[in-house]
């Protein structure tokens, strides 16, 4: 699972997970919350919009491919850099915490990519203007 938690500002942060599997792309986010009983086997629990939030993406089954995780500063009422948001990731019974960078400009926090097939975890942890 992937858990995004944050304080009062920015008020609305959105957790995104993009999955590239066998030439198909899936996105789990507030606009497409996914499902754990069929493709993409990952689901967002809720979309909080008023600060002091926590959003969780539960992954029921890993697909062969690449998982890319990012956070969007949807409300853009405060800088993303230095907002003290954090991601807590559970991978193979290990907990990893990534804290939002303290510098950078943009409304996207490009956090990490993971390949369950190879076990490779690549941490980007950067603020950007877009998320591809």
PDB file of C-alpha atoms in Angstrom:
ATOM      1  CA  UNK A   1       0.000   0.000   0.000  1.00  0.00           C
ATOM      2  CA  UNK A   2       0.918   3.654  -0.455  1.00  0.00           C
ATOM      3  CA  UNK A   3      -0.232   6.240   2.090  1.00  0.00           C
ATOM      4  CA  UNK A   4      -0.054  10.000   1.519  1.00  0.00           C
ATOM      5  CA  UNK A   5      -0.371  12.147   4.637  1.00  0.00           C
ATOM      6  CA  UNK A   6      -0.140  15.917   4.979  1.00  0.00           C
ATOM      7  CA  UNK A   7      -0.898  18.838   7.267  1.00  0.00           C
ATOM      8  CA  UNK A   8      -3.279  21.797   6.841  1.00  0.00           C
ATOM      9  CA  UNK A   9      -1.663  23.308   3.731  1.00  0.00           C
ATOM     10  CA  UNK A  10      -1.875  22.713   0.852  1.00  0.00           C
ATOM     11  CA  UNK A  11      -5.521  21.854   1.480  1.00  0.00           C
ATOM     12  CA  UNK A  12      -5.940  19.436  -1.419  1.00  0.00           C
ATOM     13  CA  UNK A  13      -3.166  17.026  -2.334  1.00  0.00           C
ATOM     14  CA  UNK A  14      -3.989  14.132  -4.656  1.00  0.00           C
ATOM     15  CA  UNK A  15      -2.227  10.781  -4.736  1.00  0.00           C
ATOM     16  CA  UNK A  16      -1.593   9.299  -8.210  1.00  0.00           C
ATOM     17  CA  UNK A  17      -0.421   5.873  -9.288  1.00  0.00           C
ATOM     18  CA  UNK A  18       0.252   5.161 -12.966  1.00  0.00           C
ATOM     19  CA  UNK A  19       0.653   1.544 -13.996  1.00  0.00           C
ATOM     20  CA  UNK A  20       2.196   0.514 -17.312  1.00  0.00           C
ATOM     21  CA  UNK A  21       1.333  -3.144 -17.927  1.00  0.00           C
ATOM     22  CA  UNK A  22       1.783  -4.983 -21.254  1.00  0.00           C
ATOM     23  CA  UNK A  23       1.276  -1.828 -23.293  1.00  0.00           C
ATOM     24  CA  UNK A  24      -1.794  -0.816 -21.301  1.00  0.00           C
ATOM     25  CA  UNK A  25      -1.837   2.173 -19.024  1.00  0.00           C
ATOM     26  CA  UNK A  26      -3.894   2.421 -15.853  1.00  0.00           C
ATOM     27  CA  UNK A  27      -4.221   5.408 -13.543  1.00  0.00           C
ATOM     28  CA  UNK A  28      -5.448   5.322  -9.968  1.00  0.00           C
ATOM     29  CA  UNK A  29      -6.351   8.779  -8.664  1.00  0.00           C
ATOM     30  CA  UNK A  30      -9.314  10.868  -7.492  1.00  0.00           C
ATOM     31  CA  UNK A  31     -10.769  10.808 -11.019  1.00  0.00           C
ATOM     32  CA  UNK A  32     -10.334   7.052 -11.523  1.00  0.00           C
ATOM     33  CA  UNK A  33     -10.258   5.330  -8.143  1.00  0.00           C
ATOM     34  CA  UNK A  34      -9.489   1.855  -9.508  1.00  0.00           C
ATOM     35  CA  UNK A  35     -10.539  -1.441  -7.969  1.00  0.00           C
ATOM     36  CA  UNK A  36      -9.004  -4.335  -6.076  1.00  0.00           C
ATOM     37  CA  UNK A  37     -11.136  -7.125  -7.569  1.00  0.00           C
ATOM     38  CA  UNK A  38     -10.162  -6.531 -11.242  1.00  0.00           C
ATOM     39  CA  UNK A  39      -7.610  -4.584 -13.298  1.00  0.00           C
ATOM     40  CA  UNK A  40      -5.692  -2.597 -12.156  1.00  0.00           C
ATOM     41  CA  UNK A  41      -5.904  -4.434  -8.797  1.00  0.00           C
ATOM     42  CA  UNK A  42      -5.242  -1.121  -7.008  1.00  0.00           C
ATOM     43  CA  UNK A  43      -7.696   1.301  -5.424  1.00  0.00           C
ATOM     44  CA  UNK A  44      -7.681   4.773  -3.855  1.00  0.00           C
ATOM     45  CA  UNK A  45      -9.726   4.868  -0.652  1.00  0.00           C
ATOM     46  CA  UNK A  46     -10.869   8.516  -0.696  1.00  0.00           C
ATOM     47  CA  UNK A  47     -10.300  12.033  -2.032  1.00  0.00           C
ATOM     48  CA  UNK A  48      -9.767  14.481   0.829  1.00  0.00           C
ATOM     49  CA  UNK A  49      -9.859  18.186   0.008  1.00  0.00           C
ATOM     50  CA  UNK A  50      -9.584  20.115   3.270  1.00  0.00           C
ATOM     51  CA  UNK A  51      -6.060  19.617   4.612  1.00  0.00           C
ATOM     52  CA  UNK A  52      -4.726  17.366   7.370  1.00  0.00           C
ATOM     53  CA  UNK A  53      -5.419  14.460   5.113  1.00  0.00           C
ATOM     54  CA  UNK A  54      -4.539  10.900   4.435  1.00  0.00           C
ATOM     55  CA  UNK A  55      -5.187   9.082   1.174  1.00  0.00           C
ATOM     56  CA  UNK A  56      -4.295   5.421   0.664  1.00  0.00           C
ATOM     57  CA  UNK A  57      -3.859   3.311  -2.437  1.00  0.00           C
ATOM     58  CA  UNK A  58      -4.231  -0.369  -1.666  1.00  0.00           C
ATOM     59  CA  UNK A  59      -2.611  -2.794  -4.114  1.00  0.00           C
ATOM     60  CA  UNK A  60      -4.252  -6.223  -4.062  1.00  0.00           C
ATOM     61  CA  UNK A  61      -2.175  -7.829  -6.807  1.00  0.00           C
ATOM     62  CA  UNK A  62       0.971  -6.687  -8.604  1.00  0.00           C
ATOM     63  CA  UNK A  63       0.951  -6.626 -12.396  1.00  0.00           C
ATOM     64  CA  UNK A  64       4.083  -7.138 -14.495  1.00  0.00           C
ATOM     65  CA  UNK A  65       5.132  -3.640 -15.444  1.00  0.00           C
ATOM     66  CA  UNK A  66       6.060  -0.329 -13.879  1.00  0.00           C
ATOM     67  CA  UNK A  67       4.261   1.555 -11.130  1.00  0.00           C
ATOM     68  CA  UNK A  68       4.880   5.299 -10.962  1.00  0.00           C
ATOM     69  CA  UNK A  69       3.721   7.354  -7.972  1.00  0.00           C
ATOM     70  CA  UNK A  70       3.267  11.110  -7.698  1.00  0.00           C
ATOM     71  CA  UNK A  71       1.355  13.706  -5.695  1.00  0.00           C
ATOM     72  CA  UNK A  72      -0.463  16.676  -7.230  1.00  0.00           C
ATOM     73  CA  UNK A  73      -0.965  19.971  -5.405  1.00  0.00           C
ATOM     74  CA  UNK A  74      -4.544  20.321  -6.668  1.00  0.00           C
ATOM     75  CA  UNK A  75      -5.543  23.313  -4.525  1.00  0.00           C
ATOM     76  CA  UNK A  76      -2.253  25.131  -5.189  1.00  0.00           C
ATOM     77  CA  UNK A  77      -2.993  27.376  -2.194  1.00  0.00           C
ATOM     78  CA  UNK A  78       0.485  26.848  -0.765  1.00  0.00           C
ATOM     79  CA  UNK A  79       3.859  25.674  -2.071  1.00  0.00           C
ATOM     80  CA  UNK A  80       4.317  21.932  -2.410  1.00  0.00           C
ATOM     81  CA  UNK A  81       8.034  22.151  -1.589  1.00  0.00           C
ATOM     82  CA  UNK A  82       8.485  22.150   2.165  1.00  0.00           C
ATOM     83  CA  UNK A  83       4.857  21.316   2.954  1.00  0.00           C
ATOM     84  CA  UNK A  84       5.939  18.353   5.134  1.00  0.00           C
ATOM     85  CA  UNK A  85       3.785  15.841   3.275  1.00  0.00           C
ATOM     86  CA  UNK A  86       5.032  12.277   3.303  1.00  0.00           C
ATOM     87  CA  UNK A  87       4.480   8.982   1.543  1.00  0.00           C
ATOM     88  CA  UNK A  88       4.620   5.735   3.491  1.00  0.00           C
ATOM     89  CA  UNK A  89       5.092   2.737   1.226  1.00  0.00           C
ATOM     90  CA  UNK A  90       4.785  -0.902   2.217  1.00  0.00           C
ATOM     91  CA  UNK A  91       6.801  -3.123  -0.134  1.00  0.00           C
ATOM     92  CA  UNK A  92       7.403  -6.768   0.638  1.00  0.00           C
ATOM     93  CA  UNK A  93       6.893  -6.311   4.397  1.00  0.00           C
ATOM     94  CA  UNK A  94       9.237  -3.301   4.446  1.00  0.00           C
ATOM     95  CA  UNK A  95       8.089   0.203   5.265  1.00  0.00           C
ATOM     96  CA  UNK A  96       9.673   3.119   3.433  1.00  0.00           C
ATOM     97  CA  UNK A  97       8.929   6.787   4.160  1.00  0.00           C
ATOM     98  CA  UNK A  98       9.609   9.493   1.570  1.00  0.00           C
ATOM     99  CA  UNK A  99       9.259  13.106   2.676  1.00  0.00           C
ATOM    100  CA  UNK A 100       8.297  15.833   0.233  1.00  0.00           C
ATOM    101  CA  UNK A 101      11.355  17.825  -0.918  1.00  0.00           C
ATOM    102  CA  UNK A 102      12.017  21.173   0.723  1.00  0.00           C
ATOM    103  CA  UNK A 103      12.959  22.914  -2.520  1.00  0.00           C
ATOM    104  CA  UNK A 104      11.744  23.010  -6.093  1.00  0.00           C
ATOM    105  CA  UNK A 105       9.008  24.719  -8.083  1.00  0.00           C
ATOM    106  CA  UNK A 106       5.887  23.125  -9.481  1.00  0.00           C
ATOM    107  CA  UNK A 107       2.620  21.474  -8.517  1.00  0.00           C
ATOM    108  CA  UNK A 108       3.781  17.831  -8.864  1.00  0.00           C
ATOM    109  CA  UNK A 109       5.856  15.750  -6.489  1.00  0.00           C
ATOM    110  CA  UNK A 110       7.336  12.968  -8.619  1.00  0.00           C
ATOM    111  CA  UNK A 111       8.059  10.407  -5.914  1.00  0.00           C
ATOM    112  CA  UNK A 112       9.108   6.971  -7.170  1.00  0.00           C
ATOM    113  CA  UNK A 113       8.823   4.137  -9.684  1.00  0.00           C
ATOM    114  CA  UNK A 114       8.655   0.450  -8.821  1.00  0.00           C
ATOM    115  CA  UNK A 115       8.884  -2.725 -10.888  1.00  0.00           C
ATOM    116  CA  UNK A 116       7.503  -5.722  -8.978  1.00  0.00           C
ATOM    117  CA  UNK A 117       8.955  -8.097 -11.570  1.00  0.00           C
ATOM    118  CA  UNK A 118      12.557  -7.003 -10.966  1.00  0.00           C
ATOM    119  CA  UNK A 119      12.090  -5.597  -7.454  1.00  0.00           C
ATOM    120  CA  UNK A 120      13.718  -2.343  -8.587  1.00  0.00           C
ATOM    121  CA  UNK A 121      12.644   0.767  -6.672  1.00  0.00           C
ATOM    122  CA  UNK A 122      13.739   4.097  -8.116  1.00  0.00           C
ATOM    123  CA  UNK A 123      13.207   7.139  -5.890  1.00  0.00           C
ATOM    124  CA  UNK A 124      12.983  10.467  -7.733  1.00  0.00           C
ATOM    125  CA  UNK A 125      11.673  12.678  -4.891  1.00  0.00           C
ATOM    126  CA  UNK A 126      11.524  15.895  -6.914  1.00  0.00           C
ATOM    127  CA  UNK A 127       9.113  18.772  -7.437  1.00  0.00           C
ATOM    128  CA  UNK A 128       8.161  19.237 -11.098  1.00  0.00           C
ATOM    129  CA  UNK A 129       5.702  21.108 -13.278  1.00  0.00           C
ATOM    130  CA  UNK A 130       4.217  17.969 -14.843  1.00  0.00           C
ATOM    131  CA  UNK A 131       3.816  14.231 -14.356  1.00  0.00           C
ATOM    132  CA  UNK A 132       4.106  12.087 -17.468  1.00  0.00           C
TER     133      UNK A 132
END
